[in-house]
Amino acid sequence: MTTETHHQRVLIVDFGSQVTQLIARRVREAGVYCEIHPFDKAEELVDTYKPAAIILSGGPASVLEDDSPRIGRKLFDLGLPMLAICYGQQLLCDVLGGKVEGGHAGEFGRAELTIGKSSRLFEGLAGVGEMETVWMSHGDRVTAIPEGFEVIGTSTGAPFAAIANDAKQIYALQFHPEVYHTVNGPQIYKNFLALAGLTGDWTMAAFRQEMVQKIRDQVGTGKVICGLSGGVDSSVAAVLIHEAIGDQLTCVFVDTGLLRKNEADQVVTLFRDHYNIPLVHVDAGDLFLGELAGVSDPETKRKTIGRLFIEVFDKEAAKIDGAQFLAQGTLYPDVVESVSARGGPSAVIKSHHNVGGLPDYMKLKLVEPLRELFKDEVRALGVELGLAPAFVGRHPFPGPGLAIRIPGEITPEKVKVLQDADAIYLEEIRNAGLYDQIWQAFAVLLPVKTVGVMGDARTYENVLALRAVTSTDGMTADFFEFPWPILGKTATRIINEVRGVNRVVYDVTSKPPGTIEWE
């Protein structure tokens, strides 16, 4: 959905909360389009973006600090419905004449909100005087509210946990309704969107139609090259672009030698044979593994792979006469995280290999038809486009491939071990009927050797870690609770069938505090 064409949209102003993207998820789940933008760009953006409502996110700073992220009065004076959360609430009170203090006992984790007054924001929730379970995360607290506001909810640590100015349709909450632990959080977002007059008309069918037209408008009669990784994102992007412009699209599939077992053959079959999309297949495994020899730093690996990918791609692009555009399967979380990484308020987690544009010497313009979508929305679009559910339901696979699942130095031998072990793991998951219950499952080959016994001989071989998580969007995740016999069978098969592994462990870390991938 594009800012030029879509009338019902929400602006989310980001003050650096690690869960800002969850706000966008809740809004989109209610069928309303929204975008996240950093606080320092929000005021200038309002005139062009023309939102129908504004949400202020939480953030790690304190409004009492001199260098805390701030916005002026402009957004408050637009007369638009507004929902301010956590830091957003404190900032709202600070700007509009309330008071915020530090030094009180903070609240972190689950808390009980007592509904103090009936409000359209709380329709369908507990009644007045009753409790709602919410999630708090604050040190400072509001101690006086601006004129025109009234208290609609309280908690033990926050006497102004929820405040409202019904006349202006401005609502401010100390708790986080976007996180899973706030039981009726999705209903609060639905209520806010309803009172803002947003009807939830954003669908994948509508997105498909709009995006096909947008691609045609952008590309005209030009030729587009699409970097095909074999993953869901680039595949959906390719099929969508092909629908829009047909044989003006050529896909270039760079086989980095870091894909899953037999993956290259599957990609070529799907695109050449099934979709008849023009496809160039480049087997560049030796080049990539050669350049990665001796490299063990994760960021260096990512950057090396990104650089080589572009070099190989550039060479192929030069052979396609008149190519003017490069298509990428960039997704919205990549865009948001990379904006943060370039100086926005969120802490940098990692750089994304497919965001941040191209080197100056590449004269291709970018076509990124998925850059406004979350992963589950991309899957829905894939089904809408006629891709097999089993294909679009595949687990996410990182751009740098198996390189970031081999901590330490990468060698062709290690890649082969990991491909074989990973294939067994996924096969056992599918055999057990668990694949679709898991967001992502993969093996990691550790740079650790341990003693084992095989037959009568002692061995000194590698440790393999298995990872499986449940998630809806990859931003938070819990480890998957396997039945023990399945893990046991998988470990036995890997140790028996894959030479070089004599110990298998299972990773039970959630995100946060861990990331899903190991590097």
Coordinates of C-alpha atoms in Angstrom, one line a residue:
M1 CA 0.0 0.0 0.0
T2 CA 1.5 3.3 -1.0
T3 CA 1.5 6.7 0.6
E4 CA 0.4 8.2 -2.7
T5 CA -2.8 6.1 -3.0
H6 CA -4.0 4.9 0.4
H7 CA -6.3 7.2 2.4
Q8 CA -6.8 5.2 5.6
R9 CA -3.4 5.1 7.2
V10 CA -1.8 5.5 10.6
L11 CA 1.6 7.1 11.3
I12 CA 3.6 5.4 14.1
V13 CA 6.2 7.7 15.6
D14 CA 9.2 5.7 16.8
F15 CA 11.0 6.7 19.9
G16 CA 13.2 3.6 20.0
S17 CA 11.1 0.9 21.7
Q18 CA 12.2 -2.6 20.8
V19 CA 8.5 -3.4 20.3
T20 CA 7.5 -0.6 18.0
Q21 CA 7.1 -3.0 15.1
L22 CA 4.6 -4.9 17.2
I23 CA 2.4 -1.8 17.2
A24 CA 2.5 -1.9 13.4
R25 CA 1.6 -5.7 13.5
R26 CA -1.5 -5.0 15.7
V27 CA -2.7 -2.1 13.4
R28 CA -2.2 -4.2 10.2
E29 CA -3.9 -7.2 11.8
A30 CA -6.9 -5.0 12.2
G31 CA -6.8 -4.3 8.4
V32 CA -5.4 -0.8 8.6
Y33 CA -2.3 0.3 6.8
C34 CA 0.4 2.0 8.8
E35 CA 4.1 3.0 8.6
I36 CA 6.7 3.6 11.3
H37 CA 8.9 6.7 11.0
P38 CA 11.6 8.0 13.4
F39 CA 10.5 10.8 15.7
D40 CA 12.9 13.4 14.2
K41 CA 11.2 13.0 10.7
A42 CA 7.6 12.8 11.9
E43 CA 6.7 16.5 11.8
E44 CA 8.0 17.2 8.3
L45 CA 6.4 13.9 7.1
V46 CA 2.9 14.6 8.2
D47 CA 2.1 17.0 5.4
T48 CA 3.0 14.4 2.7
Y49 CA 1.9 11.2 4.4
K50 CA -1.5 12.7 5.6
P51 CA -2.2 10.1 8.3
A52 CA -5.7 9.6 9.6
A53 CA -4.4 8.9 13.2
I54 CA -1.1 9.0 15.0
I55 CA 0.5 6.5 17.5
L56 CA 3.5 7.5 19.7
S57 CA 5.7 4.5 20.6
G58 CA 7.5 3.7 23.8
G59 CA 11.2 4.1 24.1
P60 CA 14.2 3.6 26.5
A61 CA 14.9 7.2 27.2
S62 CA 13.6 9.5 30.0
V63 CA 11.8 12.7 29.1
L64 CA 13.7 14.2 32.1
E65 CA 17.0 13.9 30.2
D66 CA 18.3 16.8 28.1
D67 CA 19.0 14.8 25.0
S68 CA 15.8 12.6 25.1
P69 CA 14.0 12.2 21.8
R70 CA 11.3 14.8 21.5
I71 CA 8.7 16.2 19.1
G72 CA 7.1 19.7 19.3
R73 CA 3.4 20.6 19.5
K74 CA 2.7 20.3 15.8
L75 CA 1.6 16.7 15.9
F76 CA -0.7 17.4 18.9
D77 CA -2.3 20.4 17.2
L78 CA -3.3 18.6 14.0
G79 CA -6.6 17.5 15.6
L80 CA -6.0 13.9 14.7
P81 CA -6.9 10.9 16.9
M82 CA -3.7 10.0 18.9
L83 CA -2.6 7.0 21.0
A84 CA 0.5 7.5 23.1
I85 CA 2.3 4.6 24.7
C86 CA 4.7 4.5 27.7
Y87 CA 7.5 7.0 26.8
G88 CA 4.9 8.4 24.3
Q89 CA 2.5 9.1 27.2
Q90 CA 5.2 10.7 29.3
L91 CA 6.3 12.9 26.4
L92 CA 2.7 13.9 25.7
C93 CA 2.2 14.9 29.3
D94 CA 5.5 16.8 29.3
V95 CA 4.6 18.7 26.1
L96 CA 1.0 19.5 27.0
G97 CA 1.6 20.8 30.5
G98 CA 1.4 17.7 32.7
K99 CA 4.2 16.5 35.0
V100 CA 6.6 13.5 34.8
E101 CA 8.9 12.5 37.7
G102 CA 11.7 9.9 38.2
G103 CA 12.6 8.3 41.5
H104 CA 9.4 6.4 42.0
A105 CA 9.3 2.6 42.0
G106 CA 9.2 1.4 38.4
E107 CA 7.0 -1.3 37.0
F108 CA 8.4 -4.0 34.8
G109 CA 6.4 -7.0 33.6
R110 CA 2.8 -8.1 34.2
A111 CA 0.6 -5.7 36.1
E112 CA -3.1 -5.3 36.8
L113 CA -4.8 -2.3 35.3
T114 CA -8.0 -1.2 37.2
I115 CA -10.5 0.3 34.7
G116 CA -11.5 3.6 36.4
K117 CA -14.0 5.0 33.9
S118 CA -15.9 3.7 30.9
S119 CA -14.2 4.8 27.7
R120 CA -14.5 3.9 24.0
L121 CA -10.8 2.9 24.1
F122 CA -11.7 0.1 26.6
E123 CA -15.0 -1.2 24.9
G124 CA -15.2 -5.0 25.2
L125 CA -12.7 -5.1 28.1
A126 CA -13.4 -5.5 31.8
G127 CA -16.0 -3.2 33.4
V128 CA -15.4 -0.2 35.6
G129 CA -13.7 -1.2 38.8
E130 CA -12.5 -4.5 37.3
M131 CA -9.0 -5.6 36.3
E132 CA -7.2 -6.2 33.0
T133 CA -3.7 -7.9 32.8
V134 CA -1.3 -5.6 31.0
W135 CA 2.5 -5.3 30.4
M136 CA 4.4 -2.4 32.0
S137 CA 8.0 -1.3 31.4
H138 CA 8.7 2.1 32.9
G139 CA 11.0 3.8 35.4
D140 CA 9.6 7.4 35.3
R141 CA 5.9 8.0 35.9
V142 CA 3.3 10.7 35.2
T143 CA 2.4 12.6 38.4
A144 CA 0.1 15.3 36.9
I145 CA -2.0 15.2 33.7
P146 CA -2.6 18.0 31.2
E147 CA -5.7 20.0 31.2
G148 CA -8.7 18.4 29.4
F149 CA -7.6 14.8 30.3
E150 CA -9.1 12.4 32.8
V151 CA -7.9 9.2 34.3
I152 CA -9.6 6.0 32.8
G153 CA -7.3 3.4 34.4
T154 CA -4.8 3.0 37.2
S155 CA -2.2 0.4 38.4
T156 CA -0.3 0.0 41.6
G157 CA 2.8 1.8 40.3
A158 CA 1.1 4.2 37.9
P159 CA -1.9 6.3 39.2
F160 CA -2.2 7.7 35.7
A161 CA -1.8 4.3 33.8
A162 CA -4.5 5.3 31.2
I163 CA -5.7 8.8 30.5
A164 CA -8.1 10.2 27.9
N165 CA -9.2 13.4 26.3
D166 CA -12.4 12.2 24.6
A167 CA -13.2 15.5 23.0
K168 CA -9.9 15.5 21.1
Q169 CA -9.7 11.7 20.8
I170 CA -6.3 11.6 22.4
Y171 CA -5.5 8.6 24.6
A172 CA -2.3 7.9 26.5
L173 CA -1.3 4.6 28.2
Q174 CA 1.6 3.8 30.5
F175 CA 1.5 0.1 29.6
H176 CA 2.2 -1.6 26.2
P177 CA -1.0 -2.9 24.6
E178 CA 1.0 -4.2 21.6
V179 CA 2.8 -7.0 23.5
Y180 CA 1.4 -10.5 23.8
H181 CA 1.2 -10.3 27.6
T182 CA -1.4 -7.4 27.5
V183 CA -4.2 -9.9 27.2
N184 CA -6.8 -7.6 25.4
G185 CA -4.2 -5.4 23.7
P186 CA -5.4 -6.2 20.2
Q187 CA -8.9 -5.1 21.2
I188 CA -7.5 -1.7 22.5
Y189 CA -5.9 -1.1 19.1
K190 CA -9.1 -2.1 17.3
N191 CA -11.1 0.3 19.5
F192 CA -8.7 3.1 18.8
L193 CA -8.8 2.6 15.0
A194 CA -12.6 2.4 15.1
L195 CA -13.0 5.7 17.0
A196 CA -10.5 7.2 14.5
G197 CA -12.9 6.2 11.8
L198 CA -10.6 3.6 10.2
T199 CA -12.6 0.7 8.7
G200 CA -10.0 -1.9 8.1
D201 CA -10.2 -2.2 4.3
W202 CA -6.5 -3.2 3.7
T203 CA -6.3 -6.7 2.1
M204 CA -3.7 -8.7 0.1
A205 CA -6.0 -8.7 -2.9
A206 CA -6.1 -4.9 -2.8
F207 CA -2.3 -4.7 -2.2
R208 CA -1.7 -7.0 -5.2
Q209 CA -3.7 -4.8 -7.6
E210 CA -2.2 -1.6 -6.4
M211 CA 1.4 -3.0 -6.4
V212 CA 1.0 -4.4 -10.0
Q213 CA 0.0 -1.0 -11.2
K214 CA 2.7 0.7 -9.2
I215 CA 5.4 -1.6 -10.7
R216 CA 4.1 -0.9 -14.2
D217 CA 4.1 2.9 -13.5
Q218 CA 7.7 2.7 -12.1
V219 CA 9.2 0.4 -14.8
G220 CA 7.4 1.5 -17.9
T221 CA 9.0 -0.4 -20.8
G222 CA 12.3 -0.9 -18.9
K223 CA 13.9 -4.2 -18.1
V224 CA 14.1 -5.5 -14.5
I225 CA 16.6 -7.9 -13.0
C226 CA 15.6 -9.8 -9.9
G227 CA 18.0 -11.3 -7.5
L228 CA 16.5 -14.7 -6.7
S229 CA 17.8 -16.3 -3.5
G230 CA 15.3 -19.2 -3.5
G231 CA 13.7 -17.9 -0.3
V232 CA 10.0 -16.9 0.1
D233 CA 10.6 -13.2 -0.1
S234 CA 12.5 -12.9 -3.4
S235 CA 10.3 -15.6 -5.0
V236 CA 7.1 -13.8 -4.1
A237 CA 8.6 -10.5 -5.4
A238 CA 9.6 -12.2 -8.6
V239 CA 6.1 -13.7 -9.3
L240 CA 4.4 -10.4 -8.5
I241 CA 6.8 -8.4 -10.8
H242 CA 6.3 -11.1 -13.5
E243 CA 2.6 -10.6 -13.2
A244 CA 3.0 -6.9 -13.7
I245 CA 5.6 -6.8 -16.6
G246 CA 6.0 -10.3 -18.0
D247 CA 9.2 -11.0 -19.9
Q248 CA 10.6 -7.6 -19.1
L249 CA 11.8 -9.4 -15.9
T250 CA 14.9 -11.6 -15.8
C251 CA 15.7 -13.5 -12.6
V252 CA 19.4 -14.0 -11.7
F253 CA 19.9 -16.8 -9.3
V254 CA 23.3 -16.7 -7.7
D255 CA 24.2 -20.0 -6.1
T256 CA 26.6 -18.9 -3.3
G257 CA 27.4 -22.5 -2.3
L258 CA 25.8 -21.6 1.1
L259 CA 22.2 -22.8 0.4
R260 CA 20.4 -25.7 1.9
K261 CA 20.9 -29.2 0.4
N262 CA 19.5 -29.5 -3.1
E263 CA 18.0 -26.0 -2.9
A264 CA 19.5 -24.7 -6.1
D265 CA 17.9 -27.5 -8.2
Q266 CA 14.5 -26.8 -6.6
V267 CA 14.7 -23.0 -7.4
V268 CA 15.7 -23.6 -11.1
T269 CA 12.9 -26.1 -11.5
L270 CA 10.2 -23.8 -10.0
F271 CA 11.1 -20.7 -12.0
R272 CA 12.2 -22.1 -15.3
D273 CA 9.9 -25.0 -15.7
H274 CA 6.8 -24.0 -13.6
Y275 CA 6.6 -20.3 -14.1
N276 CA 8.5 -19.9 -17.3
I277 CA 10.2 -16.8 -15.9
P278 CA 13.5 -16.1 -17.7
L279 CA 16.2 -17.3 -15.3
V280 CA 20.0 -17.0 -15.3
H281 CA 21.6 -19.6 -12.9
V282 CA 25.2 -18.7 -11.8
D283 CA 27.1 -21.3 -9.8
A284 CA 29.4 -19.1 -7.7
G285 CA 30.1 -21.4 -4.8
D286 CA 33.8 -21.6 -5.3
L287 CA 34.1 -17.8 -5.5
F288 CA 32.2 -17.3 -2.3
L289 CA 33.8 -20.0 -0.2
G290 CA 37.2 -18.9 -1.5
E291 CA 36.7 -15.3 -0.3
L292 CA 35.3 -16.4 3.0
A293 CA 38.3 -18.6 3.8
G294 CA 39.8 -17.5 7.1
V295 CA 37.0 -15.0 7.8
S296 CA 35.3 -15.6 11.2
D297 CA 33.8 -12.2 12.2
P298 CA 30.0 -12.3 11.6
E299 CA 29.6 -8.7 10.2
T300 CA 32.6 -9.3 7.9
K301 CA 31.0 -12.5 6.6
R302 CA 27.7 -10.6 5.9
K303 CA 29.5 -7.7 4.2
T304 CA 31.8 -10.1 2.1
I305 CA 28.8 -12.1 0.9
G306 CA 26.8 -8.9 0.2
R307 CA 29.7 -7.5 -1.8
L308 CA 30.3 -10.7 -3.8
F309 CA 26.7 -11.1 -4.5
I310 CA 26.6 -7.6 -6.0
E311 CA 29.8 -8.2 -8.0
V312 CA 28.4 -11.4 -9.5
F313 CA 25.1 -9.8 -10.1
D314 CA 26.7 -6.7 -11.7
K315 CA 28.5 -9.0 -14.1
E316 CA 25.3 -10.7 -15.1
A317 CA 23.3 -7.5 -15.3
A318 CA 25.8 -6.1 -17.8
K319 CA 24.9 -9.0 -20.1
I320 CA 21.2 -8.1 -20.0
D321 CA 20.9 -5.4 -22.6
G322 CA 19.0 -2.3 -21.4
A323 CA 18.4 -3.4 -17.8
Q324 CA 17.5 -0.4 -15.7
F325 CA 15.9 -1.8 -12.5
L326 CA 17.0 -4.2 -9.8
A327 CA 14.2 -6.0 -7.9
Q328 CA 14.8 -7.0 -4.2
G329 CA 12.6 -8.9 -1.7
T330 CA 13.2 -6.3 1.1
L331 CA 10.7 -6.6 3.9
Y332 CA 9.3 -3.9 6.3
P333 CA 11.2 -5.1 9.4
D334 CA 14.5 -4.8 7.4
V335 CA 13.6 -1.3 6.4
V336 CA 12.7 -0.3 10.0
E337 CA 15.7 -1.9 11.6
S338 CA 18.1 -0.4 9.0
V339 CA 16.6 3.1 9.5
S340 CA 17.4 2.6 13.2
A341 CA 20.9 1.4 12.4
R342 CA 21.5 4.6 10.4
G343 CA 21.0 6.8 13.4
G344 CA 17.4 6.2 14.4
P345 CA 16.4 5.7 18.1
S346 CA 16.5 1.9 18.3
A347 CA 19.7 0.1 19.2
V348 CA 21.5 -1.6 16.3
I349 CA 20.9 -5.3 16.3
K350 CA 22.6 -6.2 13.0
S351 CA 23.0 -4.9 9.5
H352 CA 20.7 -6.3 6.8
H353 CA 22.3 -7.6 3.6
N354 CA 19.5 -6.3 1.3
V355 CA 18.8 -2.8 2.6
G356 CA 20.7 0.4 2.2
G357 CA 20.8 0.7 -1.6
L358 CA 23.4 -0.2 -4.1
P359 CA 27.0 0.9 -4.7
D360 CA 27.2 4.1 -6.7
Y361 CA 28.7 2.4 -9.7
M362 CA 25.6 0.3 -10.3
K363 CA 23.2 2.5 -12.3
L364 CA 20.1 0.3 -11.6
K365 CA 17.1 1.8 -9.8
L366 CA 15.5 -0.3 -7.1
V367 CA 12.1 -2.0 -7.3
E368 CA 11.1 -3.3 -3.9
P369 CA 7.4 -4.4 -4.0
L370 CA 7.4 -6.0 -0.6
R371 CA 9.2 -3.3 1.4
E372 CA 5.9 -2.3 3.2
L373 CA 5.0 -5.9 4.2
F374 CA 5.7 -8.1 7.2
K375 CA 6.7 -11.8 6.6
D376 CA 3.3 -13.3 7.3
E377 CA 1.8 -10.7 4.9
V378 CA 4.3 -11.8 2.2
R379 CA 3.1 -15.4 2.7
A380 CA -0.5 -14.3 2.3
L381 CA 0.4 -12.4 -0.9
G382 CA 2.2 -15.5 -2.2
V383 CA -0.9 -17.6 -1.8
E384 CA -3.0 -14.8 -3.4
L385 CA -0.5 -15.0 -6.4
G386 CA -1.0 -18.8 -6.6
L387 CA 2.2 -20.0 -5.1
A388 CA 1.8 -23.4 -3.4
P389 CA 1.1 -23.0 0.4
A390 CA 3.9 -25.5 1.1
F391 CA 6.3 -23.2 -0.7
V392 CA 5.3 -19.9 0.8
G393 CA 5.0 -21.7 4.2
R394 CA 8.8 -22.4 4.2
H395 CA 10.7 -21.2 7.1
P396 CA 12.7 -18.0 6.7
F397 CA 16.2 -18.4 5.4
P398 CA 18.8 -15.6 5.8
G399 CA 20.4 -13.9 2.8
P400 CA 23.9 -14.9 3.9
G401 CA 22.7 -18.5 4.0
L402 CA 24.6 -21.1 6.0
A403 CA 27.5 -18.7 6.5
I404 CA 25.9 -17.3 9.6
R405 CA 25.1 -20.8 10.9
I406 CA 28.8 -21.7 11.0
P407 CA 30.3 -19.5 13.7
G408 CA 34.0 -19.2 13.1
E409 CA 35.8 -19.9 9.8
I410 CA 33.8 -21.4 6.9
T411 CA 35.2 -24.3 4.8
P412 CA 33.6 -26.4 2.1
E413 CA 33.8 -29.4 4.4
K414 CA 31.9 -27.6 7.2
V415 CA 29.2 -26.5 4.7
K416 CA 28.7 -30.1 3.5
V417 CA 28.4 -31.3 7.1
L418 CA 25.8 -28.6 8.0
Q419 CA 23.8 -29.2 4.8
D420 CA 23.5 -32.9 5.5
A421 CA 22.7 -32.5 9.2
D422 CA 20.2 -29.7 8.5
A423 CA 18.4 -31.8 5.9
I424 CA 18.0 -34.7 8.4
Y425 CA 16.6 -32.3 11.0
L426 CA 14.0 -30.7 8.7
E427 CA 13.1 -34.2 7.4
E428 CA 12.4 -35.4 10.9
I429 CA 10.3 -32.3 11.7
R430 CA 8.2 -32.8 8.6
N431 CA 7.9 -36.6 9.3
A432 CA 6.5 -35.7 12.7
G433 CA 4.0 -33.2 11.2
L434 CA 5.5 -30.3 13.2
Y435 CA 6.9 -28.1 10.4
D436 CA 4.0 -25.7 10.2
Q437 CA 3.9 -25.2 13.9
I438 CA 7.5 -23.9 13.9
W439 CA 8.5 -20.4 12.6
Q440 CA 12.1 -21.4 11.9
A441 CA 14.2 -24.5 12.5
F442 CA 17.8 -25.0 11.5
A443 CA 21.1 -26.5 12.6
V444 CA 24.2 -24.6 13.6
L445 CA 27.7 -26.2 13.3
L446 CA 29.7 -25.0 16.3
P447 CA 33.4 -24.3 16.3
V448 CA 33.7 -26.6 19.3
K449 CA 35.0 -30.2 19.4
T450 CA 34.2 -32.7 22.1
V451 CA 35.2 -36.2 22.9
G452 CA 32.9 -39.0 22.0
V453 CA 32.8 -42.8 21.7
M454 CA 31.9 -44.6 18.5
G455 CA 32.3 -48.3 18.5
D456 CA 35.3 -49.0 20.6
A457 CA 37.2 -45.9 19.5
R458 CA 37.2 -42.4 21.0
T459 CA 36.3 -39.6 18.6
Y460 CA 37.0 -35.9 18.7
E461 CA 34.4 -34.2 16.5
N462 CA 32.1 -31.2 16.1
V463 CA 29.1 -30.2 18.2
L464 CA 25.9 -29.5 16.3
A465 CA 23.2 -27.2 17.8
L466 CA 19.6 -27.5 16.8
R467 CA 17.3 -24.5 16.9
A468 CA 13.6 -24.2 16.5
V469 CA 11.4 -21.3 17.5
T470 CA 7.7 -20.3 17.4
S471 CA 6.9 -16.7 16.4
T472 CA 4.4 -14.7 14.4
D473 CA 6.8 -12.1 12.9
G474 CA 10.3 -13.0 13.9
M475 CA 10.6 -10.0 16.3
T476 CA 10.0 -12.0 19.4
A477 CA 10.2 -15.8 19.6
D478 CA 10.0 -18.7 22.0
F479 CA 11.9 -22.0 21.7
F480 CA 9.8 -24.8 20.4
E481 CA 9.0 -27.6 22.9
F482 CA 9.7 -30.8 21.0
P483 CA 8.6 -34.2 22.2
W484 CA 11.8 -35.7 23.5
P485 CA 11.7 -38.8 21.2
I486 CA 11.8 -36.7 18.1
L487 CA 14.8 -34.8 19.3
G488 CA 16.4 -38.0 20.3
K489 CA 15.8 -39.7 17.0
T490 CA 17.1 -36.6 15.1
A491 CA 20.3 -36.5 17.2
T492 CA 20.9 -40.3 16.6
R493 CA 20.4 -40.0 12.9
I494 CA 22.7 -37.0 12.6
I495 CA 25.5 -38.6 14.6
N496 CA 25.2 -41.9 12.6
E497 CA 24.8 -40.4 9.2
V498 CA 26.9 -37.3 9.1
R499 CA 30.6 -37.7 9.4
G500 CA 32.2 -35.1 11.6
V501 CA 29.5 -34.7 14.3
N502 CA 29.5 -36.6 17.5
R503 CA 27.4 -34.5 19.8
V504 CA 24.0 -32.7 19.3
V505 CA 22.5 -30.0 21.6
Y506 CA 19.2 -28.1 21.6
D507 CA 19.0 -24.4 22.0
V508 CA 16.3 -23.3 24.5
T509 CA 16.9 -19.5 24.3
S510 CA 14.0 -17.2 23.5
K511 CA 14.1 -13.8 21.7
P512 CA 14.8 -11.6 23.6
P513 CA 17.3 -12.1 25.1
G514 CA 18.8 -14.2 22.3
T515 CA 18.4 -13.6 18.5
I516 CA 16.9 -16.4 16.4
E517 CA 20.0 -16.8 14.3
W518 CA 23.3 -17.4 16.1
E519 CA 25.2 -14.7 14.1

